Amino acid sequence: MNVTLDKTDNVSAVLNVSIEENDYKPEVEKKLKEIARNANIPGFRKGHVPAGMIQKRFGKQATSDAINDIVYNAVVGYIRDNKLAVLGQPVPVDVKELDLDNQKDFQFQYLLALVPEINVELNKDVHIPYYKINVTDEMVNEQSDKFRERFGAQVPGEAVEPNALVKGSIMELDAEGNVKTDEDAIQMINGIVAPMYFKDKAEAEKFAGKKIDDKVVFNPWKTCDGNPAELSSMLGIDKEKAADVKGDFEMAISEIIVVRPAELNQELFDNVLGKDAATDESQYLAGVKTMIERDLEQNSKYVFRADVQKYMTEKYGNMEIPAETLKKWLVATNEGINAENVDTEFEKMLPSLKWQLIKERMAELCEIKIEEKDLTDFAKMIARQQFAQYGMTNVPDDTLEEYAKRILADKNYRPRLIEEVGDSKLFNAVEAKVSLDEKAVSLDEFKEIAQNL
């Protein structure tokens, strides 16, 4: 067997495979022996079918399978051994049935789309803007108020406030506005509603300022845009029945629960920042500011990545792409792509393909490697953020470790984590290699910059 490569241009090549009978004959004999051991043919015991009959019935198929297997392995092996960087997969030049009656030796050809050479430069001569968001006292105080509310106490209230929970009986009304008393009437004795979360603010306003023993007529359907799950929970009925409940209800208020913000004391400081991270209000506010800056830094990095992509694609995007070979590969491997729409589909994928090639070259220059510890640390960060959403800011490390293992065990989620970790390491490395043109901006200015990306 002989395998040779003919380059047709800088990014395209033809791989030629010549195979003779002696190359595939041993594999054919092996396949026929396997068939003979397992074939069930009427009139013969299993494993005792004459070799001539096996050859007659299965010889062509075994020969075809053996040739295809050998040629495929030869193509893959040549690409691997010669370290060819290939886009997509090899595309057969001519697909037709083998003429085994008249031929013993065969020639195969495969089109290869080669990765173009990209001479990316990453040094201090490369200037990329980097926007840092100014954290104002107003932003710090607003975030502090949110923490105080999160860690505040729920206490009985005299009147319904914007953040109040309202308890009481919820009774279905008829068309005349009277409480229904028939057997099918919906009556929730121990009901609870949270007007602050109502989708329809006009419905929430009906509860504003109401007191215990007051009655409020409202429409549960409007409070949640008819969401069956929310209606089912609010009214204590099945989701199937909830889908048809669109009328008014009356709520007789029996209890009002309001949130009183936590005091600015050591307990709050520890809950927000960790044990003894701050011992007075000034240290606490400084810690809150640092938290905001850390969170906003992720936004800065997001815009930085977009600016890097813009700079790199503008400078290196004019690369030579093996378009025709890639189009043939797309048609051969995608049911929804054919000769009529392949040009359009290829143009859609071209920008992302070019960026991926540039990014891979950047990763090579930066010598990016992803270790299992990198994935574990990233998964722990995700777990920590999830706990923080529920106000749990001091989760033990062993608990985070256990959650990280569960995240990484998800076979569907793991590849995405690998990509995210790789991107994070890459752009951190790019930050260190290029010149950052830092500019301090307000939050509103930053939002405008991000919207115009």
XYZ file of C-alpha atoms in Angstrom:
453
model
C 0.000 0.000 0.000
C 1.242 3.471 -0.852
C 0.028 6.821 0.519
C 1.165 10.128 -0.990
C 0.158 13.757 -0.578
C -0.140 16.297 -3.394
C -0.658 19.912 -2.324
C -2.834 21.798 -4.813
C -2.325 25.141 -3.058
C -1.314 26.500 0.362
C -4.461 25.214 2.082
C -5.645 22.306 -0.073
C -4.232 18.872 -0.812
C -5.144 15.513 -2.284
C -4.248 12.357 -0.382
C -3.667 9.390 -2.712
C -4.002 5.829 -1.425
C -2.964 2.855 -3.590
C -3.900 -0.590 -2.309
C -3.055 -3.988 -3.795
C -4.574 -7.418 -3.213
C -1.747 -8.460 -0.908
C -2.532 -5.460 1.312
C -6.096 -6.487 2.054
C -6.151 -10.268 1.461
C -5.139 -11.236 5.053
C -7.874 -9.004 6.461
C -10.459 -10.537 4.096
C -9.497 -14.036 5.211
C -9.790 -12.965 8.831
C -13.278 -11.557 8.263
C -14.439 -14.690 6.389
C -13.209 -16.949 9.196
C -15.161 -14.856 11.689
C -18.269 -15.149 9.503
C -17.797 -18.914 9.172
C -17.688 -19.323 12.965
C -20.979 -17.481 13.496
C -23.006 -17.986 10.291
C -26.404 -19.704 10.607
C -27.147 -21.304 7.231
C -29.966 -23.864 6.856
C -28.636 -27.408 6.371
C -25.348 -26.783 8.132
C -24.315 -26.802 11.757
C -23.007 -23.527 13.117
C -19.279 -23.307 12.414
C -19.341 -26.128 9.812
C -20.368 -24.237 6.669
C -18.004 -25.064 3.751
C -15.441 -22.362 3.024
C -16.488 -22.208 -0.617
C -20.068 -21.362 0.325
C -18.897 -18.707 2.774
C -16.691 -17.208 0.049
C -19.525 -17.240 -2.479
C -22.098 -15.639 -0.179
C -19.960 -13.240 1.812
C -16.715 -12.801 -0.124
C -17.506 -9.504 -1.849
C -18.873 -7.853 1.286
C -15.909 -9.018 3.366
C -13.491 -7.750 0.713
C -15.226 -4.384 0.459
C -15.283 -3.988 4.261
C -11.614 -4.957 4.553
C -10.540 -2.463 1.872
C -12.574 0.344 3.433
C -11.163 -0.359 6.905
C -7.561 -0.480 5.695
C -7.866 2.662 3.568
C -9.576 4.603 6.378
C -6.858 3.644 8.864
C -4.182 4.545 6.310
C -5.678 8.015 5.791
C -6.035 8.675 9.525
C -2.571 7.318 10.202
C -0.935 9.456 7.505
C -2.562 12.619 8.848
C -1.529 11.727 12.404
C 2.014 10.621 11.637
C 2.741 13.639 9.432
C 1.069 16.013 11.890
C -1.161 17.551 9.256
C -3.471 20.242 10.603
C -6.758 19.501 8.852
C -10.095 21.309 8.938
C -13.109 19.035 9.036
C -12.554 15.529 7.690
C -11.035 14.039 4.522
C -13.542 14.156 1.655
C -13.565 11.230 -0.846
C -13.044 12.477 -4.406
C -15.123 9.750 -6.031
C -17.529 7.515 -4.100
C -18.567 4.432 -6.050
C -18.996 0.713 -5.559
C -15.805 -1.338 -5.915
C -15.589 -3.479 -9.075
C -14.381 -6.590 -7.302
C -15.106 -8.815 -10.303
C -12.630 -7.064 -12.569
C -10.172 -5.365 -10.211
C -7.713 -6.467 -7.576
C -5.807 -3.216 -7.085
C -7.511 0.093 -6.270
C -6.788 3.811 -6.123
C -8.487 6.215 -3.712
C -8.248 9.988 -3.396
C -9.286 12.288 -0.537
C -9.492 16.068 -0.481
C -7.914 17.698 2.585
C -8.680 21.199 3.826
C -5.469 22.347 5.503
C -5.297 24.858 8.340
C -3.851 28.115 6.978
C -0.655 29.513 8.436
C -1.408 32.534 10.629
C 1.505 34.618 11.884
C -0.153 36.104 14.950
C 1.861 38.573 17.022
C 1.175 39.148 20.708
C 3.473 41.756 22.229
C 3.476 45.235 23.739
C 3.130 46.784 20.283
C -0.435 45.485 20.310
C -2.743 48.004 22.041
C -6.185 46.901 23.278
C -8.601 49.163 25.206
C -9.498 48.073 28.729
C -12.419 49.761 30.457
C -12.568 49.869 34.241
C -15.870 50.858 35.854
C -15.759 53.469 38.612
C -17.548 52.231 41.734
C -19.356 55.157 43.350
C -20.505 55.594 46.942
C -24.066 55.415 45.656
C -23.401 51.956 44.176
C -21.807 50.803 47.455
C -24.716 52.057 49.562
C -27.259 50.503 47.219
C -25.519 47.134 47.424
C -25.234 47.460 51.195
C -28.988 48.085 51.413
C -29.593 44.887 49.432
C -27.397 42.932 51.840
C -29.181 44.452 54.828
C -32.520 43.406 53.354
C -31.272 39.900 52.519
C -29.993 39.340 56.039
C -32.828 41.269 57.665
C -35.560 39.871 59.868
C -39.112 39.014 58.875
C -41.474 40.546 61.412
C -45.230 41.141 61.675
C -46.307 44.337 59.931
C -49.246 46.682 60.421
C -49.698 47.542 56.743
C -48.635 46.070 53.403
C -45.280 47.537 52.384
C -43.525 47.117 48.995
C -41.597 44.020 50.169
C -44.319 42.457 52.336
C -45.710 38.938 52.272
C -49.468 38.803 52.751
C -51.285 35.853 54.359
C -54.980 35.097 54.528
C -57.897 33.272 52.927
C -58.299 33.506 49.148
C -61.851 32.935 47.897
C -63.144 32.650 44.343
C -65.773 35.220 43.300
C -68.682 34.758 40.918
C -69.593 37.082 38.039
C -71.466 39.399 40.444
C -68.480 39.700 42.785
C -69.837 37.434 45.515
C -67.822 34.696 47.214
C -68.656 31.394 45.585
C -69.940 28.707 47.970
C -70.796 25.858 45.635
C -68.989 22.538 45.730
C -66.525 23.438 42.946
C -65.561 26.806 44.421
C -61.813 27.419 44.847
C -61.045 28.335 48.470
C -57.501 28.649 49.808
C -57.781 29.074 53.592
C -54.077 29.529 54.344
C -53.041 31.476 51.291
C -49.929 33.610 50.866
C -49.062 36.145 48.162
C -46.017 38.321 47.436
C -47.237 41.455 45.609
C -43.640 42.557 45.012
C -43.297 39.733 42.466
C -46.579 40.275 40.631
C -46.153 40.624 36.868
C -49.047 43.089 36.725
C -48.120 46.087 38.906
C -51.733 47.284 38.951
C -52.635 44.087 40.809
C -49.803 44.700 43.294
C -51.064 48.254 43.931
C -54.374 46.833 45.173
C -52.540 45.515 48.255
C -50.502 48.658 49.005
C -51.231 50.024 52.478
C -53.848 47.387 53.313
C -54.067 46.217 56.903
C -55.073 43.079 58.784
C -58.786 42.242 58.324
C -58.927 44.267 55.106
C -60.226 42.497 52.008
C -58.643 42.816 48.574
C -60.249 41.806 45.291
C -57.578 40.844 42.775
C -57.022 38.650 39.725
C -54.502 35.825 40.326
C -54.256 35.138 36.586
C -52.934 38.642 35.933
C -50.384 38.441 38.767
C -48.403 35.746 36.933
C -49.473 36.021 33.283
C -51.466 32.838 33.704
C -48.489 30.677 34.688
C -50.108 27.354 35.725
C -47.387 26.473 38.245
C -47.684 29.817 40.056
C -51.496 29.734 40.015
C -51.471 26.174 41.308
C -49.236 27.163 44.235
C -51.164 30.344 45.065
C -54.658 28.773 44.946
C -53.855 25.221 46.061
C -55.229 23.584 42.910
C -53.926 21.271 40.184
C -51.986 22.810 37.291
C -54.544 21.430 34.841
C -57.369 23.251 36.603
C -55.288 26.414 37.041
C -55.096 26.878 33.278
C -58.816 27.817 33.215
C -58.908 30.066 36.302
C -59.085 33.648 35.017
C -61.660 35.294 37.305
C -61.343 37.536 40.379
C -60.692 36.369 43.939
C -61.079 38.018 47.325
C -58.318 37.852 49.913
C -59.119 38.477 53.574
C -55.832 39.551 55.135
C -55.000 37.783 58.401
C -51.260 38.438 58.654
C -48.659 40.742 57.136
C -44.962 39.890 57.162
C -42.464 42.650 56.439
C -38.666 42.669 56.228
C -36.718 44.909 58.554
C -33.153 45.558 57.323
C -30.312 44.158 59.373
C -28.405 46.583 61.553
C -24.935 47.698 60.512
C -23.224 45.495 63.089
C -20.705 42.677 63.363
C -23.283 40.013 62.517
C -24.021 41.674 59.170
C -20.303 42.244 58.457
C -19.602 38.532 59.056
C -22.573 37.385 56.963
C -21.546 39.507 53.986
C -17.736 39.418 54.057
C -16.866 36.431 56.220
C -15.842 36.033 59.834
C -13.978 39.124 61.142
C -13.188 40.398 57.615
C -14.481 43.781 58.813
C -14.882 45.098 62.356
C -16.447 48.510 61.700
C -18.686 50.219 59.161
C -15.883 51.784 57.134
C -14.133 48.423 56.706
C -17.457 46.826 55.819
C -18.241 49.413 53.136
C -14.719 49.072 51.763
C -15.257 45.325 51.571
C -18.568 45.788 49.757
C -16.833 48.115 47.295
C -14.179 45.469 46.645
C -16.918 42.893 46.018
C -18.579 45.186 43.475
C -15.247 45.915 41.776
C -14.549 42.189 41.557
C -17.961 41.518 40.028
C -17.659 44.398 37.569
C -14.192 43.232 36.581
C -15.878 40.302 34.842
C -17.773 42.805 32.689
C -14.510 44.565 31.864
C -12.972 41.248 30.847
C -15.980 40.459 28.655
C -15.580 43.702 26.703
C -11.814 43.180 26.573
C -12.344 39.777 24.959
C -14.645 41.325 22.382
C -12.064 44.014 21.609
C -9.313 41.394 21.264
C -11.489 39.423 18.859
C -12.237 42.561 16.841
C -8.566 43.558 16.671
C -7.328 40.078 15.759
C -9.949 39.344 13.122
C -9.419 42.729 11.489
C -5.657 42.164 11.369
C -5.484 38.437 10.583
C -8.921 37.599 9.218
C -7.819 37.987 5.606
C -6.441 34.444 5.668
C -6.575 31.899 2.868
C -9.394 29.422 3.499
C -9.890 26.110 1.609
C -13.459 27.112 0.819
C -14.338 24.616 -1.913
C -13.073 21.602 0.013
C -14.882 22.720 3.161
C -18.108 23.194 1.212
C -17.873 19.648 -0.110
C -17.293 18.420 3.448
C -20.333 20.354 4.705
C -22.568 18.842 2.009
C -21.236 15.340 2.739
C -21.727 15.521 6.510
C -24.862 17.668 7.040
C -28.344 16.592 5.988
C -29.646 20.149 5.821
C -26.864 21.420 3.542
C -26.871 20.778 -0.200
C -25.467 22.212 -3.423
C -28.175 24.894 -3.491
C -27.594 26.383 -0.024
C -23.984 25.474 0.782
C -22.612 28.877 -0.296
C -24.999 30.688 2.044
C -24.343 28.331 4.953
C -20.590 28.561 4.445
C -20.671 32.371 4.565
C -22.579 32.168 7.860
C -19.940 29.960 9.482
C -16.891 31.719 7.990
C -16.464 34.500 10.638
C -16.597 32.029 13.543
C -14.254 29.656 11.692
C -11.672 32.393 11.160
C -11.888 33.512 14.782
C -11.512 29.931 16.003
C -8.373 29.480 13.908
C -6.904 32.749 15.190
C -7.780 31.848 18.772
C -6.127 28.437 18.445
C -2.959 30.086 17.141
C -3.042 32.533 20.059
C -3.387 29.610 22.481
C -0.320 27.974 20.931
C 1.715 31.161 21.328
C 0.594 31.505 24.945
C 1.240 27.789 25.613
C -2.204 27.336 27.162
C -2.674 24.048 28.991
C -5.772 22.992 30.934
C -5.154 20.891 34.038
C -7.777 19.038 36.072
C -7.113 21.429 38.962
C -8.085 24.342 36.699
C -11.442 22.687 36.022
C -11.994 21.910 39.708
C -11.240 25.483 40.765
C -13.592 26.841 38.113
C -16.375 24.436 39.127
C -15.922 25.492 42.770
C -16.289 29.122 41.733
C -19.569 28.279 39.984
C -20.782 26.445 43.083
C -19.778 29.390 45.287
C -21.761 31.788 43.080
C -24.811 29.532 43.188
C -24.714 29.406 46.985
C -24.251 33.192 47.136
C -27.506 33.685 45.215
C -29.270 32.247 48.243
C -27.333 34.353 50.719
C -24.867 31.594 51.630
C -21.525 33.353 51.415
C -19.448 31.269 53.838
C -19.809 27.753 52.446
C -17.069 25.334 53.661
C -14.454 24.355 51.105
C -15.229 20.630 51.380
C -18.849 21.349 50.448
C -17.718 23.387 47.438
C -15.367 20.548 46.487
C -18.228 18.049 46.531
C -20.446 20.275 44.383
C -17.535 20.818 41.968
C -17.196 17.060 41.505
C -20.881 16.799 40.642
C -20.591 19.616 38.110
C -17.562 18.055 36.417
C -19.245 14.646 36.321
C -21.901 16.024 33.966
C -20.720 14.795 30.547
C -22.831 17.360 28.732
C -21.645 20.295 30.866
C -17.959 19.356 31.165
C -16.939 20.284 27.554
C -18.405 23.757 28.070
C -16.393 24.150 31.270
C -13.224 23.110 29.445
C -13.874 25.747 26.790
C -14.590 28.443 29.377
C -11.479 27.605 31.394
C -9.403 27.609 28.218
C -10.761 31.001 27.183
C -10.162 32.399 30.660
C -6.525 31.258 30.712
C -5.990 32.459 27.140
C -7.298 35.980 27.654
C -5.489 36.319 30.981
C -2.297 35.460 29.100
C -3.161 37.937 26.341
C -3.671 40.657 28.982
C -0.110 40.090 30.174
C 1.413 40.096 26.671
C -0.255 43.128 25.058
C -0.478 46.790 26.082
C -3.723 47.666 27.872
C -5.024 51.151 27.186
C -6.929 51.504 30.455
C -9.768 53.981 30.727
C -11.984 54.624 33.750
C -15.661 54.983 32.864
C -18.962 55.287 34.656
C -21.383 52.376 34.727
C -23.660 54.115 32.215
C -20.735 54.819 29.872
C -19.678 51.193 30.110
C -23.186 49.958 29.297
C -23.170 52.087 26.148
C -19.759 50.699 25.141
C -20.934 47.128 25.690
C -24.125 47.696 23.688
C -22.112 48.932 20.712
C -19.845 45.888 20.486
